[in-house]
PDB file of C-alpha atoms and ligand atoms in Angstrom:
ATOM      1  CA  MET S   1     -73.079  29.390 139.527  1.00  0.00           C
ATOM      2  CA  PHE S   2     -72.151  25.553 141.263  1.00  0.00           C
ATOM      3  CA  VAL S   3     -71.335  26.159 144.919  1.00  0.00           C
ATOM      4  CA  LYS S   4     -68.282  23.731 145.834  1.00  0.00           C
ATOM      5  CA  GLU S   5     -68.608  23.314 149.521  1.00  0.00           C
ATOM      6  CA  CYS S   6     -65.187  23.205 151.654  1.00  0.00           C
ATOM      7  CA  SER S   7     -64.132  24.103 154.877  1.00  0.00           C
ATOM      8  CA  LEU S   8     -61.176  25.827 155.645  1.00  0.00           C
ATOM      9  CA  GLY S   9     -57.982  23.993 157.844  1.00  0.00           C
ATOM     10  CA  ILE S  10     -54.981  25.167 159.517  1.00  0.00           C
ATOM     11  CA  ASP S  11     -52.576  23.353 161.414  1.00  0.00           C
ATOM     12  CA  ILE S  12     -49.810  24.725 163.606  1.00  0.00           C
ATOM     13  CA  GLY S  13     -47.022  23.026 164.076  1.00  0.00           C
ATOM     14  CA  GLY S  14     -43.329  24.299 165.137  1.00  0.00           C
ATOM     15  CA  THR S  15     -41.922  24.532 162.160  1.00  0.00           C
ATOM     16  CA  LYS S  16     -45.064  26.184 159.114  1.00  0.00           C
ATOM     17  CA  ILE S  17     -48.322  26.621 159.604  1.00  0.00           C
ATOM     18  CA  ALA S  18     -50.364  24.553 156.504  1.00  0.00           C
ATOM     19  CA  ALA S  19     -53.612  26.096 155.665  1.00  0.00           C
ATOM     20  CA  GLY S  20     -56.192  24.924 152.448  1.00  0.00           C
ATOM     21  CA  LEU S  21     -59.439  24.476 151.474  1.00  0.00           C
ATOM     22  CA  VAL S  22     -60.446  20.715 151.697  1.00  0.00           C
ATOM     23  CA  ASP S  23     -63.497  19.395 150.366  1.00  0.00           C
ATOM     24  CA  ARG S  24     -66.195  16.827 151.622  1.00  0.00           C
ATOM     25  CA  SER S  25     -64.380  14.505 150.231  1.00  0.00           C
ATOM     26  CA  GLY S  26     -61.325  15.535 152.068  1.00  0.00           C
ATOM     27  CA  HIS S  27     -59.463  16.417 148.699  1.00  0.00           C
ATOM     28  CA  VAL S  28     -57.175  19.851 149.313  1.00  0.00           C
ATOM     29  CA  LEU S  29     -58.619  22.386 146.907  1.00  0.00           C
ATOM     30  CA  LYS S  30     -55.958  25.067 147.893  1.00  0.00           C
ATOM     31  CA  GLN S  31     -53.863  25.707 149.905  1.00  0.00           C
ATOM     32  CA  GLN S  32     -50.626  27.906 151.273  1.00  0.00           C
ATOM     33  CA  THR S  33     -48.104  27.411 153.946  1.00  0.00           C
ATOM     34  CA  TYR S  34     -46.370  29.429 156.027  1.00  0.00           C
ATOM     35  CA  SER S  35     -42.989  29.162 158.142  1.00  0.00           C
ATOM     36  CA  THR S  36     -43.993  29.881 161.986  1.00  0.00           C
ATOM     37  CA  PRO S  37     -43.117  33.168 163.199  1.00  0.00           C
ATOM     38  CA  LYS S  38     -40.659  32.452 166.115  1.00  0.00           C
ATOM     39  CA  GLU S  39     -40.422  36.225 167.410  1.00  0.00           C
ATOM     40  CA  SER S  40     -43.966  35.724 169.343  1.00  0.00           C
ATOM     41  CA  LYS S  41     -47.261  34.761 170.030  1.00  0.00           C
ATOM     42  CA  ASP S  42     -48.669  37.726 168.099  1.00  0.00           C
ATOM     43  CA  ARG S  43     -46.663  36.898 164.745  1.00  0.00           C
ATOM     44  CA  ILE S  44     -48.316  33.827 165.090  1.00  0.00           C
ATOM     45  CA  LEU S  45     -51.790  35.191 165.277  1.00  0.00           C
ATOM     46  CA  ASP S  46     -51.307  37.647 162.787  1.00  0.00           C
ATOM     47  CA  VAL S  47     -50.429  34.655 160.011  1.00  0.00           C
ATOM     48  CA  LEU S  48     -53.529  33.016 161.410  1.00  0.00           C
ATOM     49  CA  ARG S  49     -55.615  36.499 160.686  1.00  0.00           C
ATOM     50  CA  GLU S  50     -54.132  36.838 156.810  1.00  0.00           C
ATOM     51  CA  THR S  51     -54.928  32.928 156.699  1.00  0.00           C
ATOM     52  CA  VAL S  52     -58.950  33.815 156.846  1.00  0.00           C
ATOM     53  CA  ILE S  53     -58.855  36.782 155.317  1.00  0.00           C
ATOM     54  CA  THR S  54     -56.432  35.822 152.018  1.00  0.00           C
ATOM     55  CA  PHE S  55     -58.959  32.218 152.002  1.00  0.00           C
ATOM     56  CA  SER S  56     -61.890  33.639 152.522  1.00  0.00           C
ATOM     57  CA  ASN S  57     -61.249  35.870 149.436  1.00  0.00           C
ATOM     58  CA  LEU S  58     -59.711  33.028 146.952  1.00  0.00           C
ATOM     59  CA  ALA S  59     -63.032  31.007 148.083  1.00  0.00           C
ATOM     60  CA  LYS S  60     -65.192  33.489 147.208  1.00  0.00           C
ATOM     61  CA  GLU S  61     -63.196  34.464 143.148  1.00  0.00           C
ATOM     62  CA  ALA S  62     -63.368  30.441 142.850  1.00  0.00           C
ATOM     63  CA  GLY S  63     -66.995  29.840 143.358  1.00  0.00           C
ATOM     64  CA  TYR S  64     -66.427  28.058 146.876  1.00  0.00           C
ATOM     65  CA  ASN S  65     -68.198  27.993 150.444  1.00  0.00           C
ATOM     66  CA  ILE S  66     -66.746  27.685 153.489  1.00  0.00           C
ATOM     67  CA  ASN S  67     -69.190  26.102 156.015  1.00  0.00           C
ATOM     68  CA  GLY S  68     -66.723  26.209 158.782  1.00  0.00           C
ATOM     69  CA  VAL S  69     -62.821  27.319 160.420  1.00  0.00           C
ATOM     70  CA  GLY S  70     -61.101  24.240 161.512  1.00  0.00           C
ATOM     71  CA  ILE S  71     -57.703  24.435 163.508  1.00  0.00           C
ATOM     72  CA  GLY S  72     -55.628  21.782 164.497  1.00  0.00           C
ATOM     73  CA  THR S  73     -52.702  22.617 166.845  1.00  0.00           C
ATOM     74  CA  ALA S  74     -49.903  20.912 169.162  1.00  0.00           C
ATOM     75  CA  GLY S  75     -50.696  21.130 172.993  1.00  0.00           C
ATOM     76  CA  GLN S  76     -53.096  20.942 174.342  1.00  0.00           C
ATOM     77  CA  VAL S  77     -56.534  22.626 173.821  1.00  0.00           C
ATOM     78  CA  ASN S  78     -59.310  23.295 176.380  1.00  0.00           C
ATOM     79  CA  TYR S  79     -61.952  22.788 173.365  1.00  0.00           C
ATOM     80  CA  ASP S  80     -64.834  24.576 175.646  1.00  0.00           C
ATOM     81  CA  ILE S  81     -63.350  28.112 174.906  1.00  0.00           C
ATOM     82  CA  GLY S  82     -61.142  28.051 172.283  1.00  0.00           C
ATOM     83  CA  ARG S  83     -57.814  28.432 174.198  1.00  0.00           C
ATOM     84  CA  ILE S  84     -54.577  26.690 174.278  1.00  0.00           C
ATOM     85  CA  ILE S  85     -53.377  25.629 177.443  1.00  0.00           C
ATOM     86  CA  SER S  86     -50.257  24.717 177.229  1.00  0.00           C
ATOM     87  CA  GLY S  87     -48.841  24.833 174.255  1.00  0.00           C
ATOM     88  CA  THR S  88     -45.298  23.015 173.625  1.00  0.00           C
ATOM     89  CA  SER S  89     -41.764  24.300 173.285  1.00  0.00           C
ATOM     90  CA  ASN S  90     -40.980  24.350 169.554  1.00  0.00           C
ATOM     91  CA  ILE S  91     -44.051  27.029 169.184  1.00  0.00           C
ATOM     92  CA  THR S  92     -42.345  30.519 170.684  1.00  0.00           C
ATOM     93  CA  ASP S  93     -45.164  31.101 173.450  1.00  0.00           C
ATOM     94  CA  TRP S  94     -47.711  29.022 172.753  1.00  0.00           C
ATOM     95  CA  ASN S  95     -49.519  29.471 175.633  1.00  0.00           C
ATOM     96  CA  ASN S  96     -52.941  30.641 177.499  1.00  0.00           C
ATOM     97  CA  ILE S  97     -54.192  32.008 174.278  1.00  0.00           C
ATOM     98  CA  PRO S  98     -57.968  32.642 173.371  1.00  0.00           C
ATOM     99  CA  ILE S  99     -57.729  31.710 169.740  1.00  0.00           C
ATOM    100  CA  ILE S 100     -61.294  31.562 168.801  1.00  0.00           C
ATOM    101  CA  ASP S 101     -62.071  34.954 170.459  1.00  0.00           C
ATOM    102  CA  TYR S 102     -59.290  35.956 168.475  1.00  0.00           C
ATOM    103  CA  LEU S 103     -60.157  35.091 164.791  1.00  0.00           C
ATOM    104  CA  LYS S 104     -63.983  35.927 166.023  1.00  0.00           C
ATOM    105  CA  GLN S 105     -62.821  40.094 165.121  1.00  0.00           C
ATOM    106  CA  TYR S 106     -61.891  38.833 161.509  1.00  0.00           C
ATOM    107  CA  THR S 107     -64.901  36.703 160.158  1.00  0.00           C
ATOM    108  CA  SER S 108     -68.098  35.177 161.080  1.00  0.00           C
ATOM    109  CA  LEU S 109     -67.465  31.676 160.086  1.00  0.00           C
ATOM    110  CA  PRO S 110     -67.292  29.259 162.948  1.00  0.00           C
ATOM    111  CA  ILE S 111     -64.310  28.318 164.081  1.00  0.00           C
ATOM    112  CA  TYR S 112     -63.197  25.154 165.997  1.00  0.00           C
ATOM    113  CA  LEU S 113     -60.108  24.332 167.458  1.00  0.00           C
ATOM    114  CA  ASP S 114     -58.558  20.981 169.292  1.00  0.00           C
ATOM    115  CA  ASN S 115     -55.326  19.391 169.474  1.00  0.00           C
ATOM    116  CA  ASP S 116     -54.002  17.712 166.879  1.00  0.00           C
ATOM    117  CA  ALA S 117     -53.616  14.678 167.209  1.00  0.00           C
ATOM    118  CA  ASN S 118     -57.722  14.379 167.836  1.00  0.00           C
ATOM    119  CA  THR S 119     -58.420  16.092 164.779  1.00  0.00           C
ATOM    120  CA  PHE S 120     -55.710  13.288 162.956  1.00  0.00           C
ATOM    121  CA  ALA S 121     -58.615  10.642 165.034  1.00  0.00           C
ATOM    122  CA  ILE S 122     -61.309  12.715 163.469  1.00  0.00           C
ATOM    123  CA  ALA S 123     -59.954  12.969 160.185  1.00  0.00           C
ATOM    124  CA  GLU S 124     -59.629   9.368 159.720  1.00  0.00           C
ATOM    125  CA  TYR S 125     -63.605   8.630 161.067  1.00  0.00           C
ATOM    126  CA  VAL S 126     -64.248  11.552 158.811  1.00  0.00           C
ATOM    127  CA  PHE S 127     -62.262  10.906 155.443  1.00  0.00           C
ATOM    128  CA  GLY S 128     -59.698   8.166 155.941  1.00  0.00           C
ATOM    129  CA  GLU S 129     -59.307   4.710 157.179  1.00  0.00           C
ATOM    130  CA  ALA S 130     -61.856   4.530 160.341  1.00  0.00           C
ATOM    131  CA  ARG S 131     -64.592   5.996 157.411  1.00  0.00           C
ATOM    132  CA  GLY S 132     -67.569   3.213 158.651  1.00  0.00           C
ATOM    133  CA  THR S 133     -67.011   2.268 162.332  1.00  0.00           C
ATOM    134  CA  ASP S 134     -67.816   4.376 165.475  1.00  0.00           C
ATOM    135  CA  ASN S 135     -65.402   3.207 167.738  1.00  0.00           C
ATOM    136  CA  LEU S 136     -61.642   4.300 166.744  1.00  0.00           C
ATOM    137  CA  ILE S 137     -58.100   5.514 167.574  1.00  0.00           C
ATOM    138  CA  GLY S 138     -56.301   7.455 166.067  1.00  0.00           C
ATOM    139  CA  LEU S 139     -52.379   7.699 167.116  1.00  0.00           C
ATOM    140  CA  THR S 140     -49.572   9.858 165.808  1.00  0.00           C
ATOM    141  CA  LEU S 141     -46.171   9.433 165.940  1.00  0.00           C
ATOM    142  CA  GLY S 142     -43.843  11.917 165.423  1.00  0.00           C
ATOM    143  CA  THR S 143     -41.282  13.767 167.565  1.00  0.00           C
ATOM    144  CA  GLY S 144     -44.205  12.942 170.015  1.00  0.00           C
ATOM    145  CA  VAL S 145     -46.790  10.329 170.439  1.00  0.00           C
ATOM    146  CA  GLY S 146     -50.000  11.776 169.992  1.00  0.00           C
ATOM    147  CA  GLY S 147     -53.711   9.937 170.625  1.00  0.00           C
ATOM    148  CA  GLY S 148     -57.727  10.779 170.016  1.00  0.00           C
ATOM    149  CA  VAL S 149     -60.247   8.551 171.006  1.00  0.00           C
ATOM    150  CA  ILE S 150     -64.028   8.259 169.146  1.00  0.00           C
ATOM    151  CA  SER S 151     -66.405   6.085 170.900  1.00  0.00           C
ATOM    152  CA  GLN S 152     -69.853   5.620 169.845  1.00  0.00           C
ATOM    153  CA  GLY S 153     -69.166   8.457 167.534  1.00  0.00           C
ATOM    154  CA  ASP S 154     -68.143  11.185 169.900  1.00  0.00           C
ATOM    155  CA  LEU S 155     -64.720  12.397 170.827  1.00  0.00           C
ATOM    156  CA  ILE S 156     -63.664  11.414 173.819  1.00  0.00           C
ATOM    157  CA  ARG S 157     -62.980  15.162 175.195  1.00  0.00           C
ATOM    158  CA  GLY S 158     -63.063  14.966 179.345  1.00  0.00           C
ATOM    159  CA  GLU S 159     -63.801  17.897 181.532  1.00  0.00           C
ATOM    160  CA  TRP S 160     -61.861  20.334 179.192  1.00  0.00           C
ATOM    161  CA  GLY S 161     -61.030  18.555 176.760  1.00  0.00           C
ATOM    162  CA  GLY S 162     -56.883  17.362 177.692  1.00  0.00           C
ATOM    163  CA  ALA S 163     -58.298  13.354 176.816  1.00  0.00           C
ATOM    164  CA  GLY S 164     -57.084  11.036 175.146  1.00  0.00           C
ATOM    165  CA  GLU S 165     -52.799  11.047 176.304  1.00  0.00           C
ATOM    166  CA  LEU S 166     -52.281   8.179 175.262  1.00  0.00           C
ATOM    167  CA  GLY S 167     -48.986   8.549 174.305  1.00  0.00           C
ATOM    168  CA  HIS S 168     -48.201   9.184 178.150  1.00  0.00           C
ATOM    169  CA  MET S 169     -49.509   5.720 178.987  1.00  0.00           C
ATOM    170  CA  THR S 170     -47.087   3.876 181.415  1.00  0.00           C
ATOM    171  CA  VAL S 171     -45.825   0.431 179.613  1.00  0.00           C
ATOM    172  CA  ASN S 172     -42.751   0.285 182.425  1.00  0.00           C
ATOM    173  CA  MET S 173     -43.011   1.358 185.722  1.00  0.00           C
ATOM    174  CA  ASN S 174     -38.960   1.017 185.984  1.00  0.00           C
ATOM    175  CA  GLY S 175     -38.812   2.492 182.464  1.00  0.00           C
ATOM    176  CA  PRO S 176     -37.301   6.180 181.411  1.00  0.00           C
ATOM    177  CA  ASP S 177     -38.154   9.548 182.942  1.00  0.00           C
ATOM    178  CA  CYS S 178     -40.455  10.873 180.361  1.00  0.00           C
ATOM    179  CA  ASN S 179     -41.523  14.661 180.215  1.00  0.00           C
ATOM    180  CA  CYS S 180     -44.843  14.247 181.119  1.00  0.00           C
ATOM    181  CA  GLY S 181     -43.607  13.819 184.415  1.00  0.00           C
ATOM    182  CA  SER S 182     -44.025   9.907 184.747  1.00  0.00           C
ATOM    183  CA  LYS S 183     -41.280   6.862 183.869  1.00  0.00           C
ATOM    184  CA  GLY S 184     -42.173   4.174 181.213  1.00  0.00           C
ATOM    185  CA  CYS S 185     -44.721   5.821 179.218  1.00  0.00           C
ATOM    186  CA  ILE S 186     -45.502   4.721 174.734  1.00  0.00           C
ATOM    187  CA  GLU S 187     -43.562   7.622 174.200  1.00  0.00           C
ATOM    188  CA  VAL S 188     -40.285   6.868 175.614  1.00  0.00           C
ATOM    189  CA  TYR S 189     -39.641   4.284 173.376  1.00  0.00           C
ATOM    190  CA  ALA S 190     -42.180   4.304 170.608  1.00  0.00           C
ATOM    191  CA  SER S 191     -41.503   8.773 169.308  1.00  0.00           C
ATOM    192  CA  GLY S 192     -38.920   9.923 167.100  1.00  0.00           C
ATOM    193  CA  THR S 193     -36.817  11.661 170.078  1.00  0.00           C
ATOM    194  CA  GLY S 194     -37.486   8.422 172.499  1.00  0.00           C
ATOM    195  CA  ILE S 195     -36.445   5.903 169.750  1.00  0.00           C
ATOM    196  CA  ALA S 196     -33.417   8.187 168.997  1.00  0.00           C
ATOM    197  CA  ASN S 197     -32.888   8.635 172.965  1.00  0.00           C
ATOM    198  CA  ARG S 198     -33.166   4.964 173.340  1.00  0.00           C
ATOM    199  CA  MET S 199     -30.124   4.490 170.484  1.00  0.00           C
ATOM    200  CA  LYS S 200     -27.873   6.756 172.409  1.00  0.00           C
ATOM    201  CA  GLU S 201     -28.279   4.831 175.730  1.00  0.00           C
ATOM    202  CA  ARG S 202     -27.575   1.853 173.728  1.00  0.00           C
ATOM    203  CA  LEU S 203     -24.183   3.075 172.081  1.00  0.00           C
ATOM    204  CA  GLU S 204     -23.295   4.343 174.874  1.00  0.00           C
ATOM    205  CA  ASN S 205     -22.913   1.334 176.489  1.00  0.00           C
ATOM    206  CA  LEU S 206     -21.677  -1.098 173.829  1.00  0.00           C
ATOM    207  CA  GLU S 207     -18.032  -2.225 173.971  1.00  0.00           C
ATOM    208  CA  SER S 208     -15.736   0.269 171.503  1.00  0.00           C
ATOM    209  CA  THR S 209     -14.537  -3.443 169.318  1.00  0.00           C
ATOM    210  CA  ASP S 210     -18.436  -3.397 168.700  1.00  0.00           C
ATOM    211  CA  LEU S 211     -19.278  -0.244 166.683  1.00  0.00           C
ATOM    212  CA  THR S 212     -19.104  -0.133 163.347  1.00  0.00           C
ATOM    213  CA  GLU S 213     -17.447   2.446 161.386  1.00  0.00           C
ATOM    214  CA  GLU S 214     -20.872   4.521 160.861  1.00  0.00           C
ATOM    215  CA  LEU S 215     -21.764   4.145 164.579  1.00  0.00           C
ATOM    216  CA  LYS S 216     -18.247   5.700 165.591  1.00  0.00           C
ATOM    217  CA  VAL S 217     -19.531   9.268 163.651  1.00  0.00           C
ATOM    218  CA  TYR S 218     -22.418   9.266 166.658  1.00  0.00           C
ATOM    219  CA  GLN S 219     -20.236   7.684 169.632  1.00  0.00           C
ATOM    220  CA  GLY S 220     -19.058  11.436 169.776  1.00  0.00           C
ATOM    221  CA  ASN S 221     -22.056  12.802 168.495  1.00  0.00           C
ATOM    222  CA  ARG S 222     -25.147  11.407 170.403  1.00  0.00           C
ATOM    223  CA  ASN S 223     -26.618  15.048 169.651  1.00  0.00           C
ATOM    224  CA  GLN S 224     -26.910  14.602 165.955  1.00  0.00           C
ATOM    225  CA  LEU S 225     -28.366  11.245 166.293  1.00  0.00           C
ATOM    226  CA  THR S 226     -31.912  10.628 164.627  1.00  0.00           C
ATOM    227  CA  SER S 227     -34.970   8.218 164.871  1.00  0.00           C
ATOM    228  CA  LYS S 228     -34.219   8.794 160.795  1.00  0.00           C
ATOM    229  CA  GLU S 229     -30.827   6.875 161.191  1.00  0.00           C
ATOM    230  CA  VAL S 230     -32.001   4.273 163.816  1.00  0.00           C
ATOM    231  CA  PHE S 231     -34.839   3.524 160.926  1.00  0.00           C
ATOM    232  CA  SER S 232     -32.226   3.503 157.871  1.00  0.00           C
ATOM    233  CA  TRP S 233     -29.500   1.167 160.223  1.00  0.00           C
ATOM    234  CA  TYR S 234     -32.195  -1.116 161.587  1.00  0.00           C
ATOM    235  CA  GLU S 235     -33.768  -1.607 157.563  1.00  0.00           C
ATOM    236  CA  ALA S 236     -29.989  -2.694 156.750  1.00  0.00           C
ATOM    237  CA  GLU S 237     -30.386  -4.869 159.956  1.00  0.00           C
ATOM    238  CA  MET S 238     -27.775  -3.306 161.973  1.00  0.00           C
ATOM    239  CA  PRO S 239     -28.343  -5.787 165.701  1.00  0.00           C
ATOM    240  CA  VAL S 240     -28.268  -3.018 168.373  1.00  0.00           C
ATOM    241  CA  ALA S 241     -30.841  -0.920 165.815  1.00  0.00           C
ATOM    242  CA  LYS S 242     -33.137  -3.760 165.351  1.00  0.00           C
ATOM    243  CA  GLU S 243     -33.603  -4.082 169.593  1.00  0.00           C
ATOM    244  CA  THR S 244     -34.091   0.470 169.401  1.00  0.00           C
ATOM    245  CA  ILE S 245     -37.087  -1.042 166.837  1.00  0.00           C
ATOM    246  CA  ASN S 246     -38.229  -3.899 167.982  1.00  0.00           C
ATOM    247  CA  LEU S 247     -38.750  -2.693 171.785  1.00  0.00           C
ATOM    248  CA  ALA S 248     -40.091   0.496 170.502  1.00  0.00           C
ATOM    249  CA  ILE S 249     -42.617  -1.702 168.428  1.00  0.00           C
ATOM    250  CA  LEU S 250     -43.393  -3.775 171.493  1.00  0.00           C
ATOM    251  CA  ALA S 251     -44.038  -1.173 173.734  1.00  0.00           C
ATOM    252  CA  LEU S 252     -46.119   0.368 170.924  1.00  0.00           C
ATOM    253  CA  SER S 253     -47.898  -2.840 171.503  1.00  0.00           C
ATOM    254  CA  TYR S 254     -48.536  -3.126 175.135  1.00  0.00           C
ATOM    255  CA  GLY S 255     -49.789  -0.217 174.847  1.00  0.00           C
ATOM    256  CA  ILE S 256     -52.075  -0.529 172.595  1.00  0.00           C
ATOM    257  CA  VAL S 257     -53.578  -3.516 174.411  1.00  0.00           C
ATOM    258  CA  ASN S 258     -54.107  -1.447 177.167  1.00  0.00           C
ATOM    259  CA  MET S 259     -56.242   1.188 175.373  1.00  0.00           C
ATOM    260  CA  ILE S 260     -58.140  -1.865 173.398  1.00  0.00           C
ATOM    261  CA  HIS S 261     -58.854  -3.249 177.188  1.00  0.00           C
ATOM    262  CA  THR S 262     -59.957   0.526 178.026  1.00  0.00           C
ATOM    263  CA  PHE S 263     -62.254   1.867 174.736  1.00  0.00           C
ATOM    264  CA  ASN S 264     -63.276  -1.311 172.955  1.00  0.00           C
ATOM    265  CA  PRO S 265     -62.579  -0.347 169.138  1.00  0.00           C
ATOM    266  CA  SER S 266     -62.515  -2.143 166.167  1.00  0.00           C
ATOM    267  CA  VAL S 267     -59.762   0.049 164.625  1.00  0.00           C
ATOM    268  CA  ILE S 268     -56.693   1.071 164.720  1.00  0.00           C
ATOM    269  CA  VAL S 269     -55.140   4.317 162.664  1.00  0.00           C
ATOM    270  CA  LEU S 270     -51.332   4.248 163.334  1.00  0.00           C
ATOM    271  CA  GLY S 271     -50.352   8.126 161.491  1.00  0.00           C
ATOM    272  CA  GLY S 272     -47.349  10.734 161.594  1.00  0.00           C
ATOM    273  CA  GLY S 273     -44.008  11.060 159.840  1.00  0.00           C
ATOM    274  CA  LEU S 274     -42.268   7.574 161.888  1.00  0.00           C
ATOM    275  CA  VAL S 275     -44.311   5.280 160.195  1.00  0.00           C
ATOM    276  CA  ARG S 276     -45.632   6.930 156.902  1.00  0.00           C
ATOM    277  CA  GLU S 277     -45.338   4.434 154.036  1.00  0.00           C
ATOM    278  CA  ARG S 278     -44.198   1.709 156.449  1.00  0.00           C
ATOM    279  CA  GLU S 279     -46.598  -0.964 156.331  1.00  0.00           C
ATOM    280  CA  TRP S 280     -44.909  -2.813 158.508  1.00  0.00           C
ATOM    281  CA  ILE S 281     -45.043  -1.559 161.025  1.00  0.00           C
ATOM    282  CA  ALA S 282     -49.108  -1.855 161.566  1.00  0.00           C
ATOM    283  CA  THR S 283     -48.744  -5.589 160.246  1.00  0.00           C
ATOM    284  CA  THR S 284     -46.067  -5.832 163.204  1.00  0.00           C
ATOM    285  CA  ILE S 285     -48.396  -4.550 165.626  1.00  0.00           C
ATOM    286  CA  GLN S 286     -51.215  -6.819 164.593  1.00  0.00           C
ATOM    287  CA  GLU S 287     -49.394  -9.856 164.715  1.00  0.00           C
ATOM    288  CA  HIS S 288     -48.027  -9.122 168.234  1.00  0.00           C
ATOM    289  CA  ILE S 289     -51.543  -7.642 170.065  1.00  0.00           C
ATOM    290  CA  GLN S 290     -52.880 -11.219 168.870  1.00  0.00           C
ATOM    291  CA  HIS S 291     -51.001 -13.190 171.994  1.00  0.00           C
ATOM    292  CA  LYS S 292     -51.757 -10.156 174.885  1.00  0.00           C
ATOM    293  CA  GLY S 293     -54.429  -9.336 176.328  1.00  0.00           C
ATOM    294  CA  MET S 294     -58.916 -10.446 176.045  1.00  0.00           C
ATOM    295  CA  SER S 295     -59.468 -12.320 172.738  1.00  0.00           C
ATOM    296  CA  SER S 296     -63.100 -11.155 173.122  1.00  0.00           C
ATOM    297  CA  LEU S 297     -61.093  -7.685 172.945  1.00  0.00           C
ATOM    298  CA  ILE S 298     -58.161  -7.884 170.958  1.00  0.00           C
ATOM    299  CA  GLY S 299     -60.010 -10.109 168.278  1.00  0.00           C
ATOM    300  CA  THR S 300     -62.221  -7.477 166.314  1.00  0.00           C
ATOM    301  CA  VAL S 301     -59.437  -5.201 166.041  1.00  0.00           C
ATOM    302  CA  ASP S 302     -58.023  -4.157 162.930  1.00  0.00           C
ATOM    303  CA  ILE S 303     -54.731  -2.217 162.785  1.00  0.00           C
ATOM    304  CA  ARG S 304     -54.182   0.431 159.926  1.00  0.00           C
ATOM    305  CA  LEU S 305     -51.484   2.594 158.898  1.00  0.00           C
ATOM    306  CA  SER S 306     -52.948   6.135 157.906  1.00  0.00           C
ATOM    307  CA  LYS S 307     -52.864   7.062 154.048  1.00  0.00           C
ATOM    308  CA  LEU S 308     -53.981  11.026 154.946  1.00  0.00           C
ATOM    309  CA  GLY S 309     -50.531  11.522 153.587  1.00  0.00           C
ATOM    310  CA  TYR S 310     -48.563  15.003 154.116  1.00  0.00           C
ATOM    311  CA  ASP S 311     -50.847  16.982 154.367  1.00  0.00           C
ATOM    312  CA  ALA S 312     -52.469  15.036 157.238  1.00  0.00           C
ATOM    313  CA  GLY S 313     -52.462  17.627 159.617  1.00  0.00           C
ATOM    314  CA  LEU S 314     -54.296  20.291 157.485  1.00  0.00           C
ATOM    315  CA  ILE S 315     -56.596  17.686 156.597  1.00  0.00           C
ATOM    316  CA  GLY S 316     -57.562  16.749 159.984  1.00  0.00           C
ATOM    317  CA  ALA S 317     -57.977  20.701 160.769  1.00  0.00           C
ATOM    318  CA  SER S 318     -60.269  20.742 158.329  1.00  0.00           C
ATOM    319  CA  SER S 319     -62.572  17.429 158.690  1.00  0.00           C
ATOM    320  CA  GLN S 320     -63.254  19.183 162.515  1.00  0.00           C
ATOM    321  CA  VAL S 321     -66.195  21.240 160.551  1.00  0.00           C
ATOM    322  CA  TRP S 322     -68.094  18.362 159.224  1.00  0.00           C
ATOM    323  CA  PHE S 323     -67.787  16.711 162.440  1.00  0.00           C
ATOM    324  CA  GLN S 324     -69.174  18.781 164.681  1.00  0.00           C
ATOM    325  CA  LYS S 325     -73.194  18.199 165.801  1.00  0.00           C
TER     326      LYS S 325
HETATM  327 ZN1   ZN K 401     -45.298  10.655 179.120  1.00  0.00          ZN
END
């Protein structure tokens, strides 16, 4: 019987856990999603265990051979020992958990664990927009801003796996406080949360005569405001929304120039819910960076939008299995 090689990818997010069998070309063969349990980390580990067992059986029935399990998660991961170091506030108790050791009790497959921005960069390298280059940066723009750097074909991990927190690169020393402890990070301008917060500040400072009817709704109810509204107002050419989005793109552009100076990549791939299907963001950043920084380094960089789509997290998690050397 023909046996198809695949990997099992598991993407752990704050609201859902996506799991699936993904082939060597990045095509999802079978997948399931589960709600992320809110009760405790033990319930999350239960879901991971059930996922590994369920998909091992599914693969056997379908004639697929699983080569390994790749897990991506929000938070910081100690890659060497396969442990979440500090998670995200979106996932209950998601700290200091030896995920790989736990799952080894239930499967003999090789297991890889990394943070979801690193797995995004790996997926773009193995399956996506950065195939064919060994020097790339992946940036995920969603609730926060994550980064992963592949240099000369290797993912830069640092001392224990924490390298690549590119969203916490400061682009304005006098900028707003960031939850990382620093100030004026890319994330406070260009993440979904950052865009909403910067828009809220603008609303506070607007004269009441400048408030349109749609803005008045949020004036007394600012916590309801998200980046989704800001983008739709931007598209409707509302001046304060345009200022907010333009600032986000400018902050990201200066950050990207810093990254180019540091890593000399040839491709930078933008992904995540904030930029999905917004090709104009990649084009605008490509134009911005031409006039900033060293032309010898800037001139050879392509800014591209990820095409991995809604399954990017799952595909990214699975890609680790093909990346190991
Ligand atoms: Zn920060």
